Amino acid sequence: MNEQDSDSLDSLRDSSSFELSIKTAESMVEVLEILHEQNLSEEDFTNRFPILAKLFQGLPNETAPPA
């Protein structure tokens, strides 16, 4: 990933929004969709956001059933 790929996560507002999206995700699939939207690989996510990556590991591997 080059610097241009991460421009959207560089501002504090975008970073906070990204972090909130990850923290409120209900499944690994949802997190992977967020990472895809941000052009961020799982490896880059783990390296740049290790605390969020630990939360990601504890999520179910499927989409949540409809409420």
Coordinates of N, CA and C in Angstrom, one line a residue:
M1 N 0.9 -1.2 0.0 CA 0.0 0.0 0.0 C 0.9 1.2 0.0
N2 N 0.6 2.2 -0.8 CA 1.4 3.4 -0.9 C 0.6 4.5 -0.1
E3 N 1.3 5.7 0.0 CA 0.7 6.7 0.8 C -0.6 7.2 0.3
Q4 N -0.8 7.2 -1.0 CA -2.1 7.7 -1.6 C -3.2 6.8 -1.2
D5 N -3.0 5.5 -1.0 CA -4.0 4.6 -0.7 C -4.6 4.9 0.7
S6 N -3.8 5.4 1.6 CA -4.2 5.6 3.0 C -4.6 7.1 3.3
D7 N -4.7 7.9 2.2 CA -5.1 9.3 2.4 C -6.4 9.4 3.2
S8 N -7.4 8.6 2.9 CA -8.7 8.7 3.5 C -8.6 8.4 5.0
L9 N -7.6 7.7 5.5 CA -7.5 7.4 6.9 C -6.6 8.4 7.7
D10 N -6.0 9.4 6.9 CA -5.1 10.3 7.5 C -5.7 11.4 8.4
S11 N -6.9 11.8 8.0 CA -7.5 12.9 8.8 C -8.1 12.3 10.1
L12 N -8.1 13.0 11.1 CA -8.6 12.6 12.4 C -10.1 12.1 12.3
R13 N -10.9 12.9 11.6 CA -12.3 12.6 11.4 C -12.5 11.2 10.7
D14 N -11.8 11.0 9.6 CA -11.9 9.8 8.9 C -11.4 8.6 9.7
S15 N -10.3 8.8 10.4 CA -9.7 7.8 11.3 C -10.7 7.4 12.4
S16 N -11.3 8.4 13.0 CA -12.3 8.1 14.0 C -13.5 7.4 13.5
S17 N -14.0 7.8 12.3 CA -15.1 7.1 11.7 C -14.8 5.7 11.3
F18 N -13.6 5.5 10.8 CA -13.1 4.1 10.5 C -13.1 3.3 11.8
E19 N -12.5 3.8 12.8 CA -12.4 3.1 14.1 C -13.8 2.7 14.7
L20 N -14.7 3.7 14.6 CA -16.0 3.4 15.1 C -16.7 2.3 14.3
S21 N -16.5 2.4 13.0 CA -17.1 1.3 12.1 C -16.6 0.0 12.4
I22 N -15.3 -0.1 12.7 CA -14.7 -1.4 13.0 C -15.2 -1.9 14.4
K23 N -15.3 -1.0 15.4 CA -15.7 -1.3 16.7 C -17.2 -1.8 16.8
T24 N -18.0 -1.2 15.9 CA -19.4 -1.6 15.9 C -19.8 -2.7 14.9
A25 N -18.8 -3.2 14.2 CA -19.1 -4.3 13.2 C -19.5 -5.5 14.0
E26 N -20.4 -6.3 13.4 CA -20.9 -7.5 14.1 C -20.4 -8.8 13.5
S27 N -19.6 -8.7 12.5 CA -19.0 -9.9 11.9 C -17.7 -9.6 11.2
M28 N -16.9 -10.6 10.9 CA -15.7 -10.5 10.2 C -16.0 -10.0 8.7
V29 N -17.1 -10.5 8.2 CA -17.5 -10.1 6.8 C -17.7 -8.6 6.8
E30 N -18.4 -8.0 7.8 CA -18.6 -6.6 7.8 C -17.3 -5.8 7.9
V31 N -16.3 -6.3 8.7 CA -15.0 -5.6 8.8 C -14.3 -5.7 7.5
L32 N -14.3 -6.9 6.8 CA -13.7 -7.0 5.6 C -14.2 -6.1 4.5
E33 N -15.5 -5.8 4.6 CA -16.1 -4.9 3.6 C -15.6 -3.5 3.9
I34 N -15.5 -3.1 5.2 CA -15.0 -1.8 5.6 C -13.5 -1.6 5.1
L35 N -12.7 -2.7 5.3 CA -11.3 -2.6 4.8 C -11.3 -2.5 3.3
H36 N -12.1 -3.2 2.6 CA -12.2 -3.1 1.2 C -12.5 -1.7 0.7
E37 N -13.5 -1.1 1.4 CA -13.9 0.3 1.1 C -12.7 1.3 1.3
Q38 N -11.9 1.0 2.2 CA -10.7 1.9 2.5 C -9.4 1.5 1.8
N39 N -9.6 0.5 0.9 CA -8.4 0.0 0.2 C -7.3 -0.5 1.1
L40 N -7.7 -1.2 2.1 CA -6.7 -1.6 3.2 C -6.7 -3.1 3.3
S41 N -5.6 -3.7 3.1 CA -5.5 -5.2 3.2 C -5.6 -5.6 4.7
E42 N -5.9 -6.9 4.9 CA -5.9 -7.4 6.3 C -4.6 -7.2 7.0
E43 N -3.5 -7.5 6.2 CA -2.2 -7.4 6.8 C -1.9 -5.9 7.2
D44 N -2.2 -5.0 6.3 CA -2.0 -3.6 6.7 C -2.8 -3.1 7.9
F45 N -4.1 -3.6 7.9 CA -4.9 -3.3 9.0 C -4.3 -3.8 10.3
T46 N -3.8 -5.0 10.3 CA -3.2 -5.6 11.5 C -2.0 -4.9 11.9
N47 N -1.2 -4.4 11.0 CA 0.0 -3.7 11.3 C -0.2 -2.3 11.8
R48 N -1.2 -1.6 11.2 CA -1.5 -0.2 11.5 C -2.4 0.0 12.7
F49 N -3.3 -1.0 12.9 CA -4.3 -0.9 14.0 C -4.4 -2.2 14.8
P50 N -3.3 -2.5 15.5 CA -3.2 -3.8 16.2 C -4.4 -4.0 17.2
I51 N -4.8 -3.0 17.9 CA -5.8 -3.1 18.9 C -7.2 -3.4 18.2
L52 N -7.5 -2.7 17.2 CA -8.7 -3.0 16.4 C -8.6 -4.4 15.8
A53 N -7.5 -4.8 15.4 CA -7.3 -6.1 14.8 C -7.7 -7.2 15.8
K54 N -7.3 -7.0 17.0 CA -7.7 -8.0 18.1 C -9.2 -8.1 18.2
L55 N -9.9 -7.0 18.1 CA -11.4 -7.0 18.2 C -11.9 -7.8 17.0
F56 N -11.3 -7.6 15.8 CA -11.7 -8.2 14.6 C -11.7 -9.8 14.8
Q57 N -10.6 -10.2 15.4 CA -10.4 -11.7 15.6 C -11.5 -12.3 16.4
G58 N -12.1 -11.6 17.3 CA -13.2 -12.1 18.2 C -14.5 -12.1 17.6
L59 N -14.7 -11.6 16.4 CA -16.0 -11.5 15.7 C -16.4 -12.8 15.1
P60 N -17.7 -13.1 15.0 CA -18.1 -14.3 14.2 C -17.7 -14.2 12.8
N61 N -17.5 -15.3 12.1 CA -17.1 -15.3 10.7 C -18.2 -15.3 9.7
E62 N -19.4 -14.9 10.1 CA -20.5 -14.8 9.2 C -21.3 -13.5 9.5
T63 N -22.2 -13.2 8.6 CA -23.0 -12.1 8.9 C -24.0 -12.3 10.0
A64 N -24.4 -11.3 10.7 CA -25.3 -11.5 11.8 C -26.7 -11.7 11.3
P65 N -27.5 -12.6 11.9 CA -28.8 -12.8 11.5 C -29.7 -11.6 11.6
P66 N -30.7 -11.4 10.8 CA -31.5 -10.2 10.9 C -32.3 -10.1 12.2
A67 N -32.4 -9.0 12.8 CA -33.1 -8.8 14.1 C -34.6 -8.8 13.9

